[in-house]
Amino acid sequence: MQGNLPPEAQEKIEELQELQQTAQQVAAQKQQAESSLTETENALEQLEDIDEETTMYQEVGELLVLTEYGEASEDLEEKRDSLEVRVETLEKQEERVQQQFEQLQQELQQMLQGAGGGGPAGPGGPGMGGD
């Protein structure tokens, strides 16, 4: 079917497909950031229940390294703040991609409908009415 479309319409379809892939990538990144944020918030909650004198270890790659309560708390708070910004940024990016997708979709529909020469339907046209 795409072979019968004008080149401009084919380009719009390709752009729509690329935007759809971008949207999927952004959604996956956002989900991963939200998951990390939840884990970090849970760790901060658990930290509140721990005595500050408790021996603590922090995971660094494949190692567990001795750390202090204050340092662990500060690291988790910084990570939480960073992840909150990341999630917010990804949400905005997701919204922009969605708006671009909808705009391209409308442009494509207008392009295809415009090829038929039909203008806007006035009130009372086919399919109108009903209670």
One Martini backbone bead per residue (centre of mass of N, CA, C, O) as a GRO file, in nm:
protein
  131
    1MET     BB    1   0.056   0.063  -0.019
    2GLN     BB    2   0.301   0.261  -0.002
    3GLY     BB    3   0.356   0.266  -0.317
    4ASN     BB    4   0.095   0.470  -0.368
    5LEU     BB    5   0.229   0.688  -0.226
    6PRO     BB    6   0.346   0.970  -0.173
    7PRO     BB    7   0.653   1.074  -0.076
    8GLU     BB    8   0.554   1.252   0.162
    9ALA     BB    9   0.393   1.027   0.304
   10GLN     BB   10   0.628   0.830   0.342
   11GLU     BB   11   0.794   1.020   0.521
   12LYS     BB   12   0.586   1.042   0.750
   13ILE     BB   13   0.581   0.744   0.819
   14GLU     BB   14   0.878   0.723   0.895
   15GLU     BB   15   0.864   0.934   1.121
   16LEU     BB   16   0.657   0.781   1.290
   17GLN     BB   17   0.832   0.530   1.338
   18GLU     BB   18   1.064   0.678   1.480
   19LEU     BB   19   0.892   0.799   1.710
   20GLN     BB   20   0.799   0.529   1.822
   21GLN     BB   21   1.080   0.431   1.902
   22THR     BB   22   1.147   0.667   2.086
   23ALA     BB   23   0.911   0.624   2.283
   24GLN     BB   24   1.003   0.342   2.375
   25GLN     BB   25   1.278   0.428   2.488
   26VAL     BB   26   1.178   0.637   2.692
   27ALA     BB   27   0.993   0.447   2.851
   28ALA     BB   28   1.221   0.254   2.942
   29GLN     BB   29   1.392   0.465   3.088
   30LYS     BB   30   1.173   0.555   3.285
   31GLN     BB   31   1.122   0.284   3.419
   32GLN     BB   32   1.410   0.248   3.525
   33ALA     BB   33   1.421   0.511   3.694
   34GLU     BB   34   1.175   0.446   3.873
   35SER     BB   35   1.292   0.189   3.994
   36SER     BB   36   1.544   0.320   4.121
   37LEU     BB   37   1.389   0.521   4.293
   38THR     BB   38   1.237   0.317   4.466
   39GLU     BB   39   1.488   0.177   4.582
   40THR     BB   40   1.607   0.432   4.714
   41GLU     BB   41   1.366   0.499   4.896
   42ASN     BB   42   1.374   0.230   5.049
   43ALA     BB   43   1.659   0.265   5.162
   44LEU     BB   44   1.599   0.524   5.322
   45GLU     BB   45   1.387   0.397   5.505
   46GLN     BB   46   1.574   0.181   5.628
   47LEU     BB   47   1.785   0.382   5.743
   48GLU     BB   48   1.597   0.507   5.964
   49ASP     BB   49   1.598   0.216   6.134
   50ILE     BB   50   1.900   0.267   6.177
   51ASP     BB   51   2.164   0.277   6.354
   52GLU     BB   52   2.441   0.488   6.335
   53GLU     BB   53   2.645   0.248   6.460
   54THR     BB   54   2.613   0.068   6.238
   55THR     BB   55   2.742  -0.155   6.038
   56MET     BB   56   2.834  -0.063   5.702
   57TYR     BB   57   2.764  -0.129   5.352
   58GLN     BB   58   2.880  -0.066   5.018
   59GLU     BB   59   2.815  -0.092   4.690
   60VAL     BB   60   3.102  -0.157   4.463
   61GLY     BB   61   3.009  -0.325   4.240
   62GLU     BB   62   3.146  -0.632   4.365
   63LEU     BB   63   3.170  -0.468   4.631
   64LEU     BB   64   3.206  -0.432   4.986
   65VAL     BB   65   3.203  -0.123   5.167
   66LEU     BB   66   3.288   0.051   5.417
   67THR     BB   67   3.052   0.265   5.597
   68GLU     BB   68   2.877   0.544   5.681
   69TYR     BB   69   2.582   0.667   5.756
   70GLY     BB   70   2.610   0.957   5.637
   71GLU     BB   71   2.719   0.868   5.362
   72ALA     BB   72   2.487   0.687   5.278
   73SER     BB   73   2.266   0.898   5.299
   74GLU     BB   74   2.385   1.104   5.102
   75ASP     BB   75   2.402   0.920   4.855
   76LEU     BB   76   2.097   0.854   4.840
   77GLU     BB   77   1.994   1.145   4.813
   78GLU     BB   78   2.146   1.211   4.552
   79LYS     BB   79   2.024   0.985   4.386
   80ARG     BB   80   1.731   1.069   4.417
   81ASP     BB   81   1.754   1.351   4.294
   82SER     BB   82   1.860   1.257   4.020
   83LEU     BB   83   1.618   1.068   3.951
   84GLU     BB   84   1.397   1.282   3.958
   85VAL     BB   85   1.511   1.446   3.723
   86ARG     BB   86   1.510   1.217   3.516
   87VAL     BB   87   1.208   1.159   3.517
   88GLU     BB   88   1.115   1.443   3.441
   89THR     BB   89   1.266   1.456   3.171
   90LEU     BB   90   1.129   1.203   3.045
   91GLU     BB   91   0.841   1.309   3.058
   92LYS     BB   92   0.887   1.551   2.871
   93GLN     BB   93   0.989   1.386   2.632
   94GLU     BB   94   0.736   1.216   2.601
   95GLU     BB   95   0.546   1.453   2.537
   96ARG     BB   96   0.694   1.559   2.286
   97VAL     BB   97   0.671   1.301   2.118
   98GLN     BB   98   0.363   1.286   2.124
   99GLN     BB   99   0.313   1.557   1.984
  100GLN     BB  100   0.469   1.492   1.725
  101PHE     BB  101   0.303   1.247   1.649
  102GLU     BB  102   0.026   1.389   1.627
  103GLN     BB  103   0.111   1.597   1.415
  104LEU     BB  104   0.199   1.398   1.196
  105GLN     BB  105  -0.068   1.253   1.176
  106GLN     BB  106  -0.231   1.498   1.082
  107GLU     BB  107  -0.064   1.563   0.831
  108LEU     BB  108  -0.117   1.295   0.692
  109GLN     BB  109  -0.423   1.311   0.682
  110GLN     BB  110  -0.436   1.577   0.523
  111MET     BB  111  -0.278   1.476   0.281
  112LEU     BB  112  -0.475   1.242   0.209
  113GLN     BB  113  -0.738   1.414   0.201
  114GLY     BB  114  -0.637   1.634   0.001
  115ALA     BB  115  -0.623   1.438  -0.244
  116GLY     BB  116  -0.952   1.426  -0.250
  117GLY     BB  117  -1.073   1.741  -0.207
  118GLY     BB  118  -1.183   1.769   0.072
  119GLY     BB  119  -1.362   1.948   0.289
  120PRO     BB  120  -1.511   2.080   0.538
  121ALA     BB  121  -1.765   1.989   0.731
  122GLY     BB  122  -2.068   2.070   0.805
  123PRO     BB  123  -2.335   2.095   0.965
  124GLY     BB  124  -2.528   1.804   0.923
  125GLY     BB  125  -2.381   1.586   0.826
  126PRO     BB  126  -2.266   1.297   0.805
  127GLY     BB  127  -2.319   1.151   1.125
  128MET     BB  128  -2.504   1.343   1.246
  129GLY     BB  129  -2.637   1.349   1.543
  130GLY     BB  130  -2.828   1.242   1.787
  131ASP     BB  131  -2.924   1.126   2.132
   0.00000   0.00000   0.00000
